[in-house]
Tab-separated table of C-alpha atoms in Angstrom:
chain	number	residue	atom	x	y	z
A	8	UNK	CA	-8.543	-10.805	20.130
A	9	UNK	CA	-7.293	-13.227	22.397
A	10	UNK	CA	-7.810	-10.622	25.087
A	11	UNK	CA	-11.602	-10.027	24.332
A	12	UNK	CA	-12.568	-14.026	24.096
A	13	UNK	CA	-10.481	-14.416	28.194
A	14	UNK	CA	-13.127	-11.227	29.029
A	15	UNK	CA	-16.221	-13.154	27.777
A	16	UNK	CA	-15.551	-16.171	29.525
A	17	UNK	CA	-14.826	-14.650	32.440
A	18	UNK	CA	-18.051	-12.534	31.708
A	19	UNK	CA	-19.999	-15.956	31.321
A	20	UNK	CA	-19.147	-17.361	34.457
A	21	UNK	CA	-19.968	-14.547	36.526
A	22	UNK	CA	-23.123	-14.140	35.029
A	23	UNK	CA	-23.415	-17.724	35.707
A	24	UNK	CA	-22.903	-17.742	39.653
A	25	UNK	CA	-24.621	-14.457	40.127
A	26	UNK	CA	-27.856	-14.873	38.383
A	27	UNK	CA	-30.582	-16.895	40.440
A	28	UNK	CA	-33.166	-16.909	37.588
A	29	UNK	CA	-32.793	-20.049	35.478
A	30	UNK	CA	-34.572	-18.833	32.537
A	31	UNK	CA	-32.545	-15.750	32.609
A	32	UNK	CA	-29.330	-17.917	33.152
A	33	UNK	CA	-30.133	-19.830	30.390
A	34	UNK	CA	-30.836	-16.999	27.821
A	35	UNK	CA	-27.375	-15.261	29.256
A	36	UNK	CA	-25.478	-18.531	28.826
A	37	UNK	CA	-26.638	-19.067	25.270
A	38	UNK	CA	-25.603	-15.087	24.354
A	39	UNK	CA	-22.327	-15.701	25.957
A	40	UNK	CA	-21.537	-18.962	24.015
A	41	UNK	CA	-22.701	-17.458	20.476
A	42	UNK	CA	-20.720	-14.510	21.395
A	43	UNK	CA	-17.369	-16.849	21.889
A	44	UNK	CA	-18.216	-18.726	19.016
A	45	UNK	CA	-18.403	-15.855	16.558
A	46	UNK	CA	-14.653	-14.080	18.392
A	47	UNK	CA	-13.521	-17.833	17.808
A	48	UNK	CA	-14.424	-17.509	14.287
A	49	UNK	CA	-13.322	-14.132	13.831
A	50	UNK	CA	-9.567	-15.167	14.525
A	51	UNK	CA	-9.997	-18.668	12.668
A	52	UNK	CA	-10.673	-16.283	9.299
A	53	UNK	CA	-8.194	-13.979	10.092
A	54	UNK	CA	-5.688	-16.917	10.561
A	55	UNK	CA	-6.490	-19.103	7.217
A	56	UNK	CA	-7.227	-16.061	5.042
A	57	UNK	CA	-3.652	-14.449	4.876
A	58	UNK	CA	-2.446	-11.595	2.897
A	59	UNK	CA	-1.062	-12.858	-0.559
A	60	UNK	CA	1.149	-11.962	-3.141
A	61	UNK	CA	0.807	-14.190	-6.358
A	62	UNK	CA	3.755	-15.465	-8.501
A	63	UNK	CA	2.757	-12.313	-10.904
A	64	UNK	CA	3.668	-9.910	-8.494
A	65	UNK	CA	-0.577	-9.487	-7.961
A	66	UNK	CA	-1.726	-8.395	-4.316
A	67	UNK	CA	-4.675	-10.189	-2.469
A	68	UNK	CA	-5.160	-8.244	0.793
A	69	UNK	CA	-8.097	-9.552	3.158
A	70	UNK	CA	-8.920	-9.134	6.518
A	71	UNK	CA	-10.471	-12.677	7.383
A	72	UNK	CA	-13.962	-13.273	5.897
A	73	UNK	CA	-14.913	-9.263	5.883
A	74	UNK	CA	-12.696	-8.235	3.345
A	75	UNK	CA	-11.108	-9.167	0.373
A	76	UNK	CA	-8.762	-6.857	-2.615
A	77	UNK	CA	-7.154	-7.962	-5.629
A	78	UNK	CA	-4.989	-5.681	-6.934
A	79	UNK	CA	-3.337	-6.874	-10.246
A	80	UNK	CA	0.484	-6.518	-10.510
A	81	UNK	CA	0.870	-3.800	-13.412
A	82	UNK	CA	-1.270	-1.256	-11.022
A	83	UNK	CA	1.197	-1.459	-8.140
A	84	UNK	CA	3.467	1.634	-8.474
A	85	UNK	CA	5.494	1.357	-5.337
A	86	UNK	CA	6.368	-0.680	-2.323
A	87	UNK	CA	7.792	0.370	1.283
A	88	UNK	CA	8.132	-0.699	4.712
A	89	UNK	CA	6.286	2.185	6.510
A	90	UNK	CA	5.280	1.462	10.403
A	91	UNK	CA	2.103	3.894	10.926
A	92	UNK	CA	-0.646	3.963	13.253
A	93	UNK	CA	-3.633	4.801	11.831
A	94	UNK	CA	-7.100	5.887	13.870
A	95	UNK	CA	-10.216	4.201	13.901
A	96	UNK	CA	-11.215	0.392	12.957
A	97	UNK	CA	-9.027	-2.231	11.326
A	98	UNK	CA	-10.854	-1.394	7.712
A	99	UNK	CA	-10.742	2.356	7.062
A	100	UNK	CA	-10.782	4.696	3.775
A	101	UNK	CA	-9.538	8.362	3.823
A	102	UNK	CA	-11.065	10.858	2.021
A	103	UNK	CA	-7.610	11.347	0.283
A	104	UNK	CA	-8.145	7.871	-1.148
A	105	UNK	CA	-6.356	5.613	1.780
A	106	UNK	CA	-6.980	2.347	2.367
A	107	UNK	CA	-5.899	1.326	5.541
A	108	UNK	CA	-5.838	-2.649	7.540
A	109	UNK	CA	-4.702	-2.227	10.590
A	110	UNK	CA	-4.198	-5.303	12.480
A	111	UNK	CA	-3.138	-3.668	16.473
A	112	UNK	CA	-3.809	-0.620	14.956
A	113	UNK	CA	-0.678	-0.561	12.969
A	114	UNK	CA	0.151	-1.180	9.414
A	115	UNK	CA	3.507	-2.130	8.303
A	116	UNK	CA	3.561	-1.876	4.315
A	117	UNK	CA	2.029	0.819	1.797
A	118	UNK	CA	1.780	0.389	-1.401
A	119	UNK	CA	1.122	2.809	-4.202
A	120	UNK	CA	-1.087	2.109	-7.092
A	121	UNK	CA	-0.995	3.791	-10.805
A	122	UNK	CA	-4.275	4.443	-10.482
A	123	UNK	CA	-7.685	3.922	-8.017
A	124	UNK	CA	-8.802	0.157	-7.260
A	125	UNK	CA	-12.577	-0.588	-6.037
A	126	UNK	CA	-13.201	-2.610	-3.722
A	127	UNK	CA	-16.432	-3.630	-1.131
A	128	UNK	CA	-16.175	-2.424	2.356
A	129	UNK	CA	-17.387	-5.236	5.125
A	130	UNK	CA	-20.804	-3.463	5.732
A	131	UNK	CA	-21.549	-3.683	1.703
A	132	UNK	CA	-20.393	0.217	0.979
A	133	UNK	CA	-18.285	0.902	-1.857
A	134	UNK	CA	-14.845	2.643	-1.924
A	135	UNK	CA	-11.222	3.558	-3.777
A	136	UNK	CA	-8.154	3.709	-2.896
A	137	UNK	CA	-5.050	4.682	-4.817
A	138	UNK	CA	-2.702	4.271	-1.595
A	139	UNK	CA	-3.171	0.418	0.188
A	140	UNK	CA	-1.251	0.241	4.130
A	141	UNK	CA	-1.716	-2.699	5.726
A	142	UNK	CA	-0.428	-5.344	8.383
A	143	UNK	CA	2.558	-8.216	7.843
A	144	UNK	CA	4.189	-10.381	10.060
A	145	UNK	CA	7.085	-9.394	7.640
A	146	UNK	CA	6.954	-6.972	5.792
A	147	UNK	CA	10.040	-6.856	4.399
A	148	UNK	CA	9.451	-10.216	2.673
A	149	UNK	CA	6.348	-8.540	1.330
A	150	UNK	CA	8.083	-5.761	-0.071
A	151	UNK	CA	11.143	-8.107	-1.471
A	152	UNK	CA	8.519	-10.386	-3.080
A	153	UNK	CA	6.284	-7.303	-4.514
A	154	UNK	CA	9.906	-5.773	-6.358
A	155	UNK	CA	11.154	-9.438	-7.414
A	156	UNK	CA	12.896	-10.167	-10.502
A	157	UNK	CA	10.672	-9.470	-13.065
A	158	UNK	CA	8.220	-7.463	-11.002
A	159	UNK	CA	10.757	-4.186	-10.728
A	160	UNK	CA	12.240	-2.175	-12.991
A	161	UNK	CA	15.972	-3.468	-13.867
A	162	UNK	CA	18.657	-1.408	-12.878
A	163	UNK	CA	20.652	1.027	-15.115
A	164	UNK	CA	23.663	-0.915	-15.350
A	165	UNK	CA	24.679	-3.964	-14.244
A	166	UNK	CA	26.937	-4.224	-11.080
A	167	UNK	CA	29.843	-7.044	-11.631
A	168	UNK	CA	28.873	-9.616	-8.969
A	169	UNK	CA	25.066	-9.407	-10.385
A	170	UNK	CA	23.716	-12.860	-10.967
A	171	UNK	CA	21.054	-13.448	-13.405
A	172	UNK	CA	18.131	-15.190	-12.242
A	173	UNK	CA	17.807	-18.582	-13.046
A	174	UNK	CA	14.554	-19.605	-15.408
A	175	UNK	CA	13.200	-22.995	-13.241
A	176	UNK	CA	13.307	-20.482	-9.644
A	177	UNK	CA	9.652	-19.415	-9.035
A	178	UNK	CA	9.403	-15.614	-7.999
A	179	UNK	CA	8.974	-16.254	-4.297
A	180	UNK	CA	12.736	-18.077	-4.627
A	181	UNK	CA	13.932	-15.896	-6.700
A	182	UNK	CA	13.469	-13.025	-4.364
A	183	UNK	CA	15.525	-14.966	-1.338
A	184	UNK	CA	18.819	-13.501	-1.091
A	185	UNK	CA	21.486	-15.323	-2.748
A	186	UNK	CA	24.617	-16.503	-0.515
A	187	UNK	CA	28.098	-14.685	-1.771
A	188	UNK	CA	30.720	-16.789	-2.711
C-alpha cells in the first residue's frame, strides 16, 4: 500500500512539471489528490478495523471498510496456523467453498466451520464459505485465543501440573501461558 501511495505522488509531480496546459494541470492535480486520498483511506480502514476474536470464542474477520464476517463461536470446528499463498485479490471465494483474505497475498490462519456461513462480498455479491484463511500479525495468538479455556474441547485426562483456570481471568488472559513454578 505504502508502495502504491510513494508511486502516485511521484506520478503527481511529474504530471505537474510536464504538463503546460493549466486547465489540464488542474483537472490532473485534482485526480491525483482524490486518488491519494482514497489509498490514504484505504490503509486508515484497514488499520482501525482489525480482525477480532470476542470473549465467546466468536470470529469478526474484515478487511477495512469492504468487508466484514461474523462467525459465531459454536460454528468454528477447527483452528491452525497454515502459511498459504493464495491467487488473485485480497477477498476471494473458491468454488470448493474457500474464503480467502489475503493481506501480501498470504494468509496465515484457517479455520474450519461446522457448517457454511454467508456473508456479502465488497462489490454487493453473495457467497459461502465453510473453510475461512486469512491474514494475522500473529497468528498463533489467534489460534491460542480461538481454542481457549472454555472454547476447546477438554482433554481426556488431566496431566498433574494442569492448573485450572481461574473464574475472574477473561478468555484473552486466560489463554496467556502460565509461568512454571
Amino acid at each position: 500500500m505504502w508502495a502504491f501511495l510513494f508511486v502516485s505522488v511521484v506520478e503527481t509531480v511529474v504530471l505537474a512539471l510536464v504538463i503546460p496546459w493549466p486547465l489540464v494541470h488542474a483537472i490532473l492535480l485534482a485526480v491525483d489528490a482524490y486518488g491519494i486520498v482514497i489509498i490514504l483511506a484505504l490503509h486508515a480502514a484497514a488499520v482501525t478495523r482489525p480482525h477480532l476474536v470476542g470473549a465467546d470464542g466468536s470470529l469478526r474477520l474484515r478487511y477495512g471498510a469492504l468487508f466484514d464476517l461474523r462467525v459465531p463461536a459454536d460454528a468454528i470446528a477447527s483452528v491452525r496456523v497454515e502459511r498459504r499463498f493464495p491467487d488473485g485479490g485480497p477477498v476471494r471465494v473458491d468454488e470448493d467453498g474457500t474464503l480467502d483474505l489475503a493481506v501480501g497475498s498470504q494468509t496465515t490462519v484457517t479455520v474450519e466451520l461446522t457448517g457454511p456461513v454467508e456473508f456479502v462480498r465488497p462489490l454487493g455479491r453473495r457467497g459461502s464459505a465453510r473453510t475461512l484463511r486469512f491474514h494475522a500479525d500473529d497468528p498463533r495468538a489467534v489460534v491460542a485465543a480461538l481454542t481457549a479455556p472454555g472454547r476447546a474441547a477438554p482433554p481426556a485426562l488431566p496431566t498433574e501440573d494442569a492448573v485450572p483456570p481461574r473464574a475472574s481471568l477473561t478468555p484473552e488472559q486466560a489463554a496467556q501461558p502460565r509461568p512454571r513454578p
